[in-house]
PDB file of C-alpha atoms in Angstrom:
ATOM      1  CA  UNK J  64     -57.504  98.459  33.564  1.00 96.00           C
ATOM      2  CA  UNK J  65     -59.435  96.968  36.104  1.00 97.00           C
ATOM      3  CA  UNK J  66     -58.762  93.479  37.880  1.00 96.00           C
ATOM      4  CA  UNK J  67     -61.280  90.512  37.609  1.00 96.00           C
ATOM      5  CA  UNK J  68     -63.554  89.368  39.738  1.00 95.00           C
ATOM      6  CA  UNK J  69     -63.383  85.644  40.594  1.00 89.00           C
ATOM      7  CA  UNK J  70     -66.531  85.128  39.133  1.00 91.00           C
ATOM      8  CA  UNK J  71     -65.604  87.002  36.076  1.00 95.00           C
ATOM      9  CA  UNK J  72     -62.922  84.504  35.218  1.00 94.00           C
ATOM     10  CA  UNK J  73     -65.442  81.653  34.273  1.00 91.00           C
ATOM     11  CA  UNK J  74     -63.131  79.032  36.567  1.00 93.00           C
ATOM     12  CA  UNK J  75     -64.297  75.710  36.038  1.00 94.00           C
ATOM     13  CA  UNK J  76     -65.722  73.532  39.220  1.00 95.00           C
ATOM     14  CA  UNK J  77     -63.525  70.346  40.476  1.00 95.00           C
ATOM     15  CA  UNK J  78     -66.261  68.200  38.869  1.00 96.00           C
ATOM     16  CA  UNK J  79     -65.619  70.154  35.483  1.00 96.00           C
ATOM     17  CA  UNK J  80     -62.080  69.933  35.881  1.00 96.00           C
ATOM     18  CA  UNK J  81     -61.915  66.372  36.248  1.00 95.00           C
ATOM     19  CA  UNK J  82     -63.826  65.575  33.185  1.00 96.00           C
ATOM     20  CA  UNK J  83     -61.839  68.563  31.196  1.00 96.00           C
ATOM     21  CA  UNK J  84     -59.591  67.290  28.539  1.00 94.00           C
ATOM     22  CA  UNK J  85     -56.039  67.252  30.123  1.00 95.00           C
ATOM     23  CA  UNK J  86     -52.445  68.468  29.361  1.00 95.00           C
ATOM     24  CA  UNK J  87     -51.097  65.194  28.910  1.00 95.00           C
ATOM     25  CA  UNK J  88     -48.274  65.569  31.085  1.00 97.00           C
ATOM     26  CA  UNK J  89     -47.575  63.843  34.665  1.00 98.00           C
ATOM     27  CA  UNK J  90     -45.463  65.721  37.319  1.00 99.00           C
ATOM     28  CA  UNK J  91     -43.503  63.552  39.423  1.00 99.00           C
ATOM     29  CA  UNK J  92     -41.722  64.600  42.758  1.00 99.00           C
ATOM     30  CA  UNK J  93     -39.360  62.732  43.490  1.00 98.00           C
ATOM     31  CA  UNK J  94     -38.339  63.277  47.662  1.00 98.00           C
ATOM     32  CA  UNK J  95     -39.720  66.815  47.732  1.00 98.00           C
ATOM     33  CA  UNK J  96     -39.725  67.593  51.782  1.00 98.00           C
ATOM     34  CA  UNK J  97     -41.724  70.770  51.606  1.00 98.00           C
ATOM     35  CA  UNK J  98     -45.390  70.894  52.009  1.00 98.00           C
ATOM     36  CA  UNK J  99     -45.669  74.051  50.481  1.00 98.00           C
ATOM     37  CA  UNK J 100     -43.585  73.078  47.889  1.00 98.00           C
ATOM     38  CA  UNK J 101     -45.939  70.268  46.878  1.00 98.00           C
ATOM     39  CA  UNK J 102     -48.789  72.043  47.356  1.00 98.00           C
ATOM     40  CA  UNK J 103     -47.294  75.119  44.919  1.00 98.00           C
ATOM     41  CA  UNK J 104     -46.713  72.373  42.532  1.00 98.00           C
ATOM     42  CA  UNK J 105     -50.700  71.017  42.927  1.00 98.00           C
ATOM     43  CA  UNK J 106     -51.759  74.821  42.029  1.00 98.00           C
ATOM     44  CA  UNK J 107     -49.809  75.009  39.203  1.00 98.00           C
ATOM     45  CA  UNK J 108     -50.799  71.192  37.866  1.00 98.00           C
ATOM     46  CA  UNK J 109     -54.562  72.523  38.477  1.00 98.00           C
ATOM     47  CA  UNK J 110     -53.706  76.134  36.232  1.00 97.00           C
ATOM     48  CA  UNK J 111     -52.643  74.060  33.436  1.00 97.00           C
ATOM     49  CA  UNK J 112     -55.172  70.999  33.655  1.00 97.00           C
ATOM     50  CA  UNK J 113     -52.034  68.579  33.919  1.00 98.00           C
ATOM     51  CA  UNK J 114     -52.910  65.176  33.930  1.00 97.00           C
ATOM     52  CA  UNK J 115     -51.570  63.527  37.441  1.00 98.00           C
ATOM     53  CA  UNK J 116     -49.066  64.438  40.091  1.00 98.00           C
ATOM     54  CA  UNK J 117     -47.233  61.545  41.289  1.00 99.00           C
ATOM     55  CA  UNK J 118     -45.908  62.134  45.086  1.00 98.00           C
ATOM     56  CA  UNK J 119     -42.791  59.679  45.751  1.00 98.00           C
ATOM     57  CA  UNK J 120     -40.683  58.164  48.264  1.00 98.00           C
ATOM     58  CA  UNK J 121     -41.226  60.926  51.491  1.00 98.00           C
ATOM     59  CA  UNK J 122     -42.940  63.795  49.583  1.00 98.00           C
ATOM     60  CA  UNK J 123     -45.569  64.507  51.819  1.00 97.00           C
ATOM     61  CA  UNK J 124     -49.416  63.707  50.520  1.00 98.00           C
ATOM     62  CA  UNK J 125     -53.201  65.618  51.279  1.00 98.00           C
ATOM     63  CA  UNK J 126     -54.429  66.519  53.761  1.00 97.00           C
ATOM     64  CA  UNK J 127     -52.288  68.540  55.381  1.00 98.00           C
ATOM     65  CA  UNK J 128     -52.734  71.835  56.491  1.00 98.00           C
ATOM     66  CA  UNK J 129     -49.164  72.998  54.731  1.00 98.00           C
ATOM     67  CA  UNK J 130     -50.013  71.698  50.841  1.00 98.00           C
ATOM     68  CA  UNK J 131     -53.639  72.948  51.457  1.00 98.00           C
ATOM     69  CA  UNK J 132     -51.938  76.646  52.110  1.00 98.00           C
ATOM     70  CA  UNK J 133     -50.515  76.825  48.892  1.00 98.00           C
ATOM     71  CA  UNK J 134     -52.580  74.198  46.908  1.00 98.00           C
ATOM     72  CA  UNK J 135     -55.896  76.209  47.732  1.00 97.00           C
ATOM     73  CA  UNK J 136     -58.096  73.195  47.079  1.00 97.00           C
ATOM     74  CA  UNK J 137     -56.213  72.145  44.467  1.00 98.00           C
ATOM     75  CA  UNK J 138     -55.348  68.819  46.081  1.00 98.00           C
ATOM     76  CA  UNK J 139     -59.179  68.551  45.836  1.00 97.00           C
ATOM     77  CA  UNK J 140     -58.944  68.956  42.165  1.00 98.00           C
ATOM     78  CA  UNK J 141     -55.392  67.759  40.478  1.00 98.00           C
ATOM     79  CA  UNK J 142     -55.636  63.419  40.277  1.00 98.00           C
ATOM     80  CA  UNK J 143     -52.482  62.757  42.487  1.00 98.00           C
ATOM     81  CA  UNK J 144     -51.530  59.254  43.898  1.00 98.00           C
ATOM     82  CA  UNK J 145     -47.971  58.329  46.152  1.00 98.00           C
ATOM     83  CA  UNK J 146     -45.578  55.654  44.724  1.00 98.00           C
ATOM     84  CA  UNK J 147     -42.974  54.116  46.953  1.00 98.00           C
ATOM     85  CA  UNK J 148     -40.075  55.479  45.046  1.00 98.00           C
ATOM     86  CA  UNK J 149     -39.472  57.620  41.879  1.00 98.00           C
ATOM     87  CA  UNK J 150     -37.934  54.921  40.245  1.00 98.00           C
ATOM     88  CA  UNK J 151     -40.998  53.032  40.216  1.00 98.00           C
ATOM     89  CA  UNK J 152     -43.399  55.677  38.672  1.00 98.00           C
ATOM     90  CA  UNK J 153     -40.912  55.909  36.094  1.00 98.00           C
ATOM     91  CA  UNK J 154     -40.858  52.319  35.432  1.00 98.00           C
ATOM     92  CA  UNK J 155     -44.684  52.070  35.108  1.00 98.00           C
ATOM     93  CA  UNK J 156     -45.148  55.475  33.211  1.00 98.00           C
ATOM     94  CA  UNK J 157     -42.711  54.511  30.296  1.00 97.00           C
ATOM     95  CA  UNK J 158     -44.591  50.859  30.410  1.00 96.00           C
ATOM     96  CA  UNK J 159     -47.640  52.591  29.851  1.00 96.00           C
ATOM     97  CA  UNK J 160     -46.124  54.714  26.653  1.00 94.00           C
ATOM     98  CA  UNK J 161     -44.851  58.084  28.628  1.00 95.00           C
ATOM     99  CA  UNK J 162     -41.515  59.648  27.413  1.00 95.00           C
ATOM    100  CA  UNK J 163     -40.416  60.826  31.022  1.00 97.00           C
ATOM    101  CA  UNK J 164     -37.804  63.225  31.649  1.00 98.00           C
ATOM    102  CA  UNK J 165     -36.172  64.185  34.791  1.00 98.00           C
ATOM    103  CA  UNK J 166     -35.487  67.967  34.938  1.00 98.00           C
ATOM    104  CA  UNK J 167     -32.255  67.933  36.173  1.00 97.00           C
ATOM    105  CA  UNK J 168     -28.378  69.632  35.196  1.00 96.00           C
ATOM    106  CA  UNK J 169     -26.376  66.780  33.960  1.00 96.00           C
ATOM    107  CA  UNK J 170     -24.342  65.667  30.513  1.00 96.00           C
ATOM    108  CA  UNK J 171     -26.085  65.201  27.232  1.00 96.00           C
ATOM    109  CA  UNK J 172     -29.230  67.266  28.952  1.00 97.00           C
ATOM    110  CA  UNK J 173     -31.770  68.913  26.085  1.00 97.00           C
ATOM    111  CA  UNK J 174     -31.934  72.771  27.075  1.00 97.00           C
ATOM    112  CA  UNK J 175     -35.866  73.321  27.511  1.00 97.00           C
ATOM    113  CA  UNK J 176     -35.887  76.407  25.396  1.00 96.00           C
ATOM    114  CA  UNK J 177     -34.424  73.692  22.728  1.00 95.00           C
ATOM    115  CA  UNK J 178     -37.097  71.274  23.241  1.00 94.00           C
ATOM    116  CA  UNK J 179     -40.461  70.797  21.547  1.00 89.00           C
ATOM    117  CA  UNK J 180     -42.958  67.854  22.548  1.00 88.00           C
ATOM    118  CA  UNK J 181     -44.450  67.971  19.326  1.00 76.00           C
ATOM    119  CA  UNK J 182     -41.838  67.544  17.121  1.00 73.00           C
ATOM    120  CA  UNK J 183     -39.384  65.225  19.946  1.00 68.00           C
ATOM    121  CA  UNK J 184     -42.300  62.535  19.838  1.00 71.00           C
ATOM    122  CA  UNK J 185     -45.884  64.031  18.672  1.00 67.00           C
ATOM    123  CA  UNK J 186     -48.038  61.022  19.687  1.00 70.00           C
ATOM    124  CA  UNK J 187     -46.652  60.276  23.218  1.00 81.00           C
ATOM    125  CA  UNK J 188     -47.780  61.632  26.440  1.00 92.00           C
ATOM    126  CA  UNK J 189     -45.251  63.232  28.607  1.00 96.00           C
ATOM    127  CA  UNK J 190     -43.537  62.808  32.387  1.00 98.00           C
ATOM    128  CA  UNK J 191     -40.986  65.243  34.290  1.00 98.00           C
ATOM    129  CA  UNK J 192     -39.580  64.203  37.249  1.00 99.00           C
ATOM    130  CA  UNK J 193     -38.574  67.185  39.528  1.00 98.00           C
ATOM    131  CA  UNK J 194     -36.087  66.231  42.658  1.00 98.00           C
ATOM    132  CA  UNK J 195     -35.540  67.077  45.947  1.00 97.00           C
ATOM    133  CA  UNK J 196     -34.783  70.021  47.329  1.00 96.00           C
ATOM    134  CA  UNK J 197     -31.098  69.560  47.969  1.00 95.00           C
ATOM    135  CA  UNK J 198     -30.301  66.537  46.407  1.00 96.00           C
ATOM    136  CA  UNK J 199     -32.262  66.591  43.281  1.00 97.00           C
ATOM    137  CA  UNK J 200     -33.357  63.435  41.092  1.00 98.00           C
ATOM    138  CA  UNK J 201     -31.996  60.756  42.600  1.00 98.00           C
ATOM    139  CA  UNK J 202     -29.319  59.192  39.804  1.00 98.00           C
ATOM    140  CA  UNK J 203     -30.998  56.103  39.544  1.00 98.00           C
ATOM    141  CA  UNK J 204     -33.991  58.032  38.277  1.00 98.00           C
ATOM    142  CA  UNK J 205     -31.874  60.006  36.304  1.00 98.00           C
ATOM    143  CA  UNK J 206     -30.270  56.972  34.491  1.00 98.00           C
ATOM    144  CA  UNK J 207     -33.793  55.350  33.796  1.00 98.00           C
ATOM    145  CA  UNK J 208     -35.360  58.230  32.276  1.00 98.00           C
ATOM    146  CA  UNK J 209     -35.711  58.696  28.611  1.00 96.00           C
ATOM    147  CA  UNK J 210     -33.599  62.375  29.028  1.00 97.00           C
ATOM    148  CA  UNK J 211     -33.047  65.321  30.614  1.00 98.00           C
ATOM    149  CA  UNK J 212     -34.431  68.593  30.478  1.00 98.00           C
ATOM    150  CA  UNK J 213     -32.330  71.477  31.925  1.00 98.00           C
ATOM    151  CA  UNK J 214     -33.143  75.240  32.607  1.00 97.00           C
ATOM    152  CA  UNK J 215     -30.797  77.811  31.228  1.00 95.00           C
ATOM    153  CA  UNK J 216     -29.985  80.121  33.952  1.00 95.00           C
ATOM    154  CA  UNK J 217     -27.559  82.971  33.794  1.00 95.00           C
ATOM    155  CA  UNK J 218     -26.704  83.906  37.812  1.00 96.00           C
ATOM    156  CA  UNK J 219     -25.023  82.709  40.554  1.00 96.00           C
ATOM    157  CA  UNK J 220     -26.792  79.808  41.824  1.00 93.00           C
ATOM    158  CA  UNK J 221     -26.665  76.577  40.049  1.00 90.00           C
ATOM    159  CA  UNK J 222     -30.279  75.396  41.255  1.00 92.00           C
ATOM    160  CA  UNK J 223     -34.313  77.033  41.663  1.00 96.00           C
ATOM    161  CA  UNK J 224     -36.855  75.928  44.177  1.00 97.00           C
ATOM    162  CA  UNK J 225     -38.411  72.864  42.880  1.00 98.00           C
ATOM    163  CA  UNK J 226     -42.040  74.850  43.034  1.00 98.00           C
ATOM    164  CA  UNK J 227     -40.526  77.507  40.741  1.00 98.00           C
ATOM    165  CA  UNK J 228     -38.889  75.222  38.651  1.00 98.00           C
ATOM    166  CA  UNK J 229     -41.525  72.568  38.171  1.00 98.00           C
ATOM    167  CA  UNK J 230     -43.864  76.078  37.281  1.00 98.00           C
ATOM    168  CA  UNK J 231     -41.660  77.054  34.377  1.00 98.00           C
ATOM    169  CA  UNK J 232     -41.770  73.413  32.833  1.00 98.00           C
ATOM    170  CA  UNK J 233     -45.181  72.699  33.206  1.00 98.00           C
ATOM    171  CA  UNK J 234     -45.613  76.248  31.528  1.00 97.00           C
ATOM    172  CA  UNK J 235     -43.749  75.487  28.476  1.00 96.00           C
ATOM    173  CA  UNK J 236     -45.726  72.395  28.106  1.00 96.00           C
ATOM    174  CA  UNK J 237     -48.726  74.102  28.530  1.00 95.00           C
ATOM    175  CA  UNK J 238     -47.660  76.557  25.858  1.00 93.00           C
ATOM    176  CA  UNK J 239     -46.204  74.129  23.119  1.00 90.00           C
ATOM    177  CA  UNK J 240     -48.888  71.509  23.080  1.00 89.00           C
ATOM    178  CA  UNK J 241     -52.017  73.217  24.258  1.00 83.00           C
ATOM    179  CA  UNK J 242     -51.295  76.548  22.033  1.00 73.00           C
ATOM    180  CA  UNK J 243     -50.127  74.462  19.272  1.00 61.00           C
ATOM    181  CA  UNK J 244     -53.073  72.697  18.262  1.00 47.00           C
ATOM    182  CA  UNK J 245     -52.931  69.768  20.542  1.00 42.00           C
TER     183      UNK J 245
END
């Protein structure tokens, strides 16, 4: 086998992108300190054409040198805005018809293997809120989203980086509504 060339790959421009039909999925961070975790979290949003990353509360915003190292130019590409708080972009997502769920660990959670956009609510667009580093969702954001959405994991360690995490969601997304005929 031999690797493609970055021309090979037919990318689309950031002009194409942002008239490209979108996942319709928002990502929202919710306190994320890292740079390079928000900027991971821009590349993946640009790989799967989500619709809008929503940077709360201190989760740092472009330009800056550390989300441009792992965002690549995505930041260029990916509609993001900042909201005050978490809270808030919840509030004003589920007002304009998102079902928004915070990825999280807590009681009553829906395992995301479990859990299918299509058949949950077909019509509606989609939210996740991913947390903080250390301290996750904040509860309040927990308690005002429509559910939670939980990885299974199997080790040691009861959390993933947020980057990693919010990676594997947006994937399974990606996968169920874009593969599916959506």
């Amino acid at each position: 086998m031999r690797k493609l060339k970055t021309i090979e790959m037919n990318r689309l421009s950031v002009d194409e992108f942002r008239e490209a039909e979108k996942l319709p999925l928002v990502v929202v961070l919710d306190d994320v300190r890292s740079m390079y975790n928000v900027g991971s979290v821009l590349r993946t949003s640009d790989a799967f054409r989500v619709e809008e990353v929503v940077l709360c509360g201190i989760t740092g915003r472009p330009p800056h040198p550390e989300i441009h190292k792992t965002a690549l130019g995505a930041e260029d590409s990916v509609n993001w805005r900042h909201c005050p708080s978490a809270l808030e972009a919840v509030r004003d997502l589920q007002s304009r018809g998102y079902f928004v769920y915070a990825v999280e660990q807590a009681e009553g959670s829906t395992k995301l293997h479990e859990f299918s956009p299509l058949t949950s609510h077909p019509s509606k667009a989609y939210a996740i809120v991913l947390g903080n580093e250390v301290k996750g969702v904040h509860q309040e954001v927990v308690d005002a989203c429509d559910g939670c959405l939980e990885i299974k994991q199997f080790g040691t360690k009861h959390s993933m980086n947020v980057a990693v995490t919010a990676g594997i969601v947006i994937w399974e997304f990606a996968r169920r509504m874009m593969y599916n005929g959506c």
